Amino acid sequence: MRALLAGGRRKQVSLIAFTRQLVLVESPSDNKAAVDACLALAAARGKELGARVKIHRQTGCANVIELRFGPRAKNKDTARPILLLGHLDTVWPLGTLQAMPCRLRAGRLWGPGTLDMKAGVAMAFTAIEMLTEADLLRREIVLLLNGDEEIGSTVSRPITEKLAKTCSSVYVLEPAQGLAYKTARKGIGNWRVDVKGIAAHAGVDFEKGANAIRELAHVIEKVSGWTELNRGLTVSVGVAGGGTRTNVIPAHAWAEVEARIARRADGPRIERKFAALKSLKLTNPRCTLTVTGGINRPPMERSRGTVQLFRKAQSLAHELGFTLHEASTGGGSDGNFTAALGVPTLDGMGAVGEGAHARQESVLVEHLSPRTALLAAMLIS
Ligand SMILES: [Zn+2]
């Protein structure tokens, strides 16, 4: 363990340099060329470290790259691989670097995508490099990097799930929750509700109209009432709109609704409720309602397998000289998918810092080496 810790410290400069390289290639999820360029940088780094590289090419969306390190897990006698999950897309548009330059200052590395999660990806490469150099890599490690996590992982999800089924466990390189690893995440569902009414002159033909906004207001009240805080279930209308002018009875109104669930069983439950909205008796029967959507990410429940992984990480962290806690979060990640398949998944194994998706996004440098050493230790124990 001491050797890993020392190794982590020796690699700190190159780890920061590679993180910076990744950050300097800006990679908003909706720009395929940009994200692919960042992914290509990671693929090249993998090749340098002897990875077997497979590119899952996509059209219209960023590619997904699969890097395999260490001996091939061929038969049942060898341990199944460990899957490392990361994404290289960010929420930041091209040009953000001008206002948020990537720089080291006050013990932090600042810049768009540093914390979420380019530093985490760089940590994974560094951990693998350390283990390769020390000839400690006895089992196969699969590092899967996508470029659509921030927009729901629609394209990468089936690839992630297929690979996860062949692996013993999944480590997610998302940032830590404060200083803690994440053992539970909420699931997320998204719906859109459209109300069709009847347009009419608000002064001349008031009674001929059917006000879609008023009807939508009833629906918003109804779905918002499905929140059950004590079971970690929340329903929130995040965006809504409708109508054209104040003197026109609105013929159309719509709302986008998000639900978050802590328990897997609440997925089908809330889906049934939204489905039943379609047959809801409307206050104004001349309005009609359409509802689309569903659960996008199932919750990552705190399973026995995940707790076992966490306990192992906790004792390894203790050996490395720091205390590791666990936490749950309302946010989702690709770990939600793998955990829902029953594959033990530990999340938040990337960088420590503040301000993901915010102006002050930054990584605390002091935690980079010990966390990379812990990641390396988790890959061989
Ligand atoms: Zn992320």
XYZ file of N, CA and C and ligand atoms in Angstrom, residues 87 89 115-117 149-150 173-175 185 332-333 357, ligand 1:
43
model
N -17.184 9.097 -18.449
C -17.684 9.827 -19.620
C -16.796 11.037 -19.848
N -17.881 13.613 -22.049
C -18.662 14.799 -22.441
C -18.854 15.678 -21.209
N -13.842 18.372 -12.720
C -14.391 17.484 -11.687
C -15.323 16.444 -12.296
N -16.147 16.884 -13.229
C -17.159 16.007 -13.833
C -16.873 15.810 -15.309
N -16.024 14.829 -15.652
C -15.237 14.007 -14.796
C -13.903 13.656 -15.441
N -23.214 10.888 -21.511
C -23.750 10.725 -20.149
C -24.584 11.923 -19.711
N -24.116 13.101 -20.073
C -24.806 14.316 -19.612
C -26.138 14.531 -20.332
N -16.274 6.418 -12.185
C -15.261 7.455 -11.979
C -15.844 8.851 -11.785
N -17.136 8.902 -11.445
C -17.767 10.192 -11.159
C -17.136 10.794 -9.901
N -17.270 12.119 -9.722
C -16.692 12.733 -8.524
C -17.274 12.181 -7.232
N -27.881 5.896 -5.482
C -28.293 7.051 -6.282
C -29.767 6.921 -6.597
N -28.120 11.093 -10.822
C -27.939 9.806 -11.479
C -26.600 9.724 -12.185
N -26.175 8.497 -12.508
C -24.962 8.294 -13.315
C -25.145 7.000 -14.101
N -20.879 21.241 -12.973
C -21.900 21.965 -13.746
C -21.986 23.436 -13.330
Zn -20.477 13.043 -14.642
